[in-house]
Amino acid sequence: MRIILLGPPGSGKGTQAQLLVQRYGIVQLSTGEMLRAAVAAGTPVGLKAKEIMASGGLVPDEVVVGIISDRIDQPDAKNGFILDGFPRTVPQAEALDELLKRKHLKLDAVIELRVNESALLNRVETRVAQMRERGEEVRVDDTPEVLTKRLASYRSQTEPLIHYYSERRKLSTIDGMMAIDEVTRAIHRQLLALGAVEPKTHGKTHARSAAKAAPAKKAKTAKTAAKKPAKTAKKAANSAKKAAKKALKSAGKATRKTAKKATRKTAKKAVKKGAKKAAKKVTKKRAKR
Ligand code: AMP
């Protein structure tokens, strides 16, 4: 799976990217992180980027496109990746389209985290204050002044990407003001709807336990049905079907296919069991006579 997380600084892209990494086993490719590492290591790219980053400007397109192109070729990105902070301009998006095409890779989705700008400034102020309290180092560009500049550059240079990807039917917008786990769930639902991810394993577990739960009711129904041999099998089957359906409904995330399969299986079993019991009872009665 290959996705882009789009959103202004402070919208929670980094946090969501990390959660998605854990959930889907893909890598997070953050140009901001890579550039900060380059600055710290004093590489030629780092030296070029240092001042620009500190002032809240954008590093030249060719620099970040080069970094991303190399990074996508690394073995750990084969399984998929989340682009966080890239692309940030339309030329970067065009360059990304080109390089994905060259590498025969498909972009699954672009998730936009939409947030309220004044809330963003509050978030950053709170985060910076908390980091200072804990004695942690604060990013040089994480001050309210620089953030104002980064927001302005987001509006003028990055926001046009919303139109770019919406035109290409890749864009999904999510309310980034919700609680972190709600945002994660919304992203997951979106990826499911797009077919970018398989229904999660816990969905299957629900389906399995639903199918397991059904036979309990089915056994009871079959027992009762055995008292009336004429209607046994049909009645047992119907009740079992109902029980399985009810349980599967509560399983929520079970796929339609799994649900149908479970219902059919349970119903079949019930028919067999009901008929068997009925036959046994008749044999018993005959033996008594
Ligand atoms: P971020 O951590 O994504 O907020 O990025 C921090 C800083 O790195 C930005 O303010 C830019 O100066 C620079 N940067 C990160 N990604 C890009 C990009 N795709 N294009 C240009 N500059 C970038």
PDB file of C-alpha atoms and ligand atoms in Angstrom, residues 9-10 13 30-33 35-36 49 52-61 64-65 68 84-89 92 139 141 146 150 153, ligand 1:
ATOM      1  CA  PRO A   9       2.032  21.380  10.006  1.00  0.00           C
ATOM      2  CA  GLY A  10       0.645  20.247  13.348  1.00  0.00           C
ATOM      3  CA  LYS A  13       0.322  13.581  10.022  1.00  0.00           C
ATOM      4  CA  SER A  30       8.975  11.807   6.166  1.00  0.00           C
ATOM      5  CA  THR A  31      11.000  14.341   4.183  1.00  0.00           C
ATOM      6  CA  GLY A  32      11.093  16.591   7.273  1.00  0.00           C
ATOM      7  CA  GLU A  33      12.693  13.774   9.320  1.00  0.00           C
ATOM      8  CA  LEU A  35      16.129  16.554   6.150  1.00  0.00           C
ATOM      9  CA  ARG A  36      16.589  16.993   9.896  1.00  0.00           C
ATOM     10  CA  ALA A  49      18.490  22.797   3.915  1.00  0.00           C
ATOM     11  CA  ILE A  52      15.665  27.271   4.859  1.00  0.00           C
ATOM     12  CA  MET A  53      14.167  24.899   7.399  1.00  0.00           C
ATOM     13  CA  ALA A  54      14.961  27.121  10.361  1.00  0.00           C
ATOM     14  CA  SER A  55      13.093  30.000   8.731  1.00  0.00           C
ATOM     15  CA  GLY A  56      10.061  27.865   7.780  1.00  0.00           C
ATOM     16  CA  GLY A  57      10.677  27.987   4.018  1.00  0.00           C
ATOM     17  CA  LEU A  58      10.604  25.084   1.577  1.00  0.00           C
ATOM     18  CA  VAL A  59      13.707  23.187   0.516  1.00  0.00           C
ATOM     19  CA  PRO A  60      14.084  23.125  -3.326  1.00  0.00           C
ATOM     20  CA  ASP A  61      11.909  20.540  -5.096  1.00  0.00           C
ATOM     21  CA  VAL A  64      13.394  16.465  -1.790  1.00  0.00           C
ATOM     22  CA  VAL A  65      12.415  14.584  -4.958  1.00  0.00           C
ATOM     23  CA  ILE A  68      12.357  10.394  -1.888  1.00  0.00           C
ATOM     24  CA  ASP A  84       4.481  12.338   5.228  1.00  0.00           C
ATOM     25  CA  GLY A  85       5.349  15.912   4.270  1.00  0.00           C
ATOM     26  CA  PHE A  86       5.900  15.048   0.624  1.00  0.00           C
ATOM     27  CA  PRO A  87       4.797  16.171  -1.934  1.00  0.00           C
ATOM     28  CA  ARG A  88       4.418  19.748  -0.755  1.00  0.00           C
ATOM     29  CA  THR A  89       4.107  21.519  -4.106  1.00  0.00           C
ATOM     30  CA  GLN A  92       6.762  17.734  -6.436  1.00  0.00           C
ATOM     31  CA  ARG A 139      12.517  22.015  17.067  1.00  0.00           C
ATOM     32  CA  ASP A 141      10.890  25.675  13.493  1.00  0.00           C
ATOM     33  CA  VAL A 146       7.755  30.040  12.325  1.00  0.00           C
ATOM     34  CA  ARG A 150       4.835  27.353   7.558  1.00  0.00           C
ATOM     35  CA  SER A 153       3.465  28.308   2.758  1.00  0.00           C
TER      36      SER A 153
HETATM   37  P1  AMP B   1       8.003  18.778   8.416  1.00  0.00           P
HETATM   38  O1  AMP B   1       8.676  17.983   9.466  1.00  0.00           O
HETATM   39  O2  AMP B   1       7.311  17.950   7.388  1.00  0.00           O
HETATM   40  O3  AMP B   1       7.099  19.848   8.976  1.00  0.00           O
HETATM   41  O4  AMP B   1       9.158  19.546   7.620  1.00  0.00           O
HETATM   42  C1  AMP B   1      10.038  20.430   8.269  1.00  0.00           C
HETATM   43  C2  AMP B   1      10.689  21.333   7.259  1.00  0.00           C
HETATM   44  O5  AMP B   1      11.430  20.552   6.318  1.00  0.00           O
HETATM   45  C3  AMP B   1       9.724  22.135   6.408  1.00  0.00           C
HETATM   46  O6  AMP B   1       9.306  23.316   7.045  1.00  0.00           O
HETATM   47  C4  AMP B   1      10.573  22.402   5.173  1.00  0.00           C
HETATM   48  O7  AMP B   1      11.509  23.423   5.418  1.00  0.00           O
HETATM   49  C5  AMP B   1      11.343  21.118   5.004  1.00  0.00           C
HETATM   50  N1  AMP B   1      10.607  20.164   4.160  1.00  0.00           N
HETATM   51  C6  AMP B   1      10.062  18.964   4.538  1.00  0.00           C
HETATM   52  N2  AMP B   1       9.482  18.357   3.519  1.00  0.00           N
HETATM   53  C7  AMP B   1       9.624  19.159   2.451  1.00  0.00           C
HETATM   54  C8  AMP B   1       9.197  19.086   1.103  1.00  0.00           C
HETATM   55  N3  AMP B   1       8.503  18.058   0.641  1.00  0.00           N
HETATM   56  N4  AMP B   1       9.534  20.127   0.281  1.00  0.00           N
HETATM   57  C9  AMP B   1      10.252  21.171   0.719  1.00  0.00           C
HETATM   58  N5  AMP B   1      10.663  21.322   1.981  1.00  0.00           N
HETATM   59  C10 AMP B   1      10.358  20.324   2.854  1.00  0.00           C
END
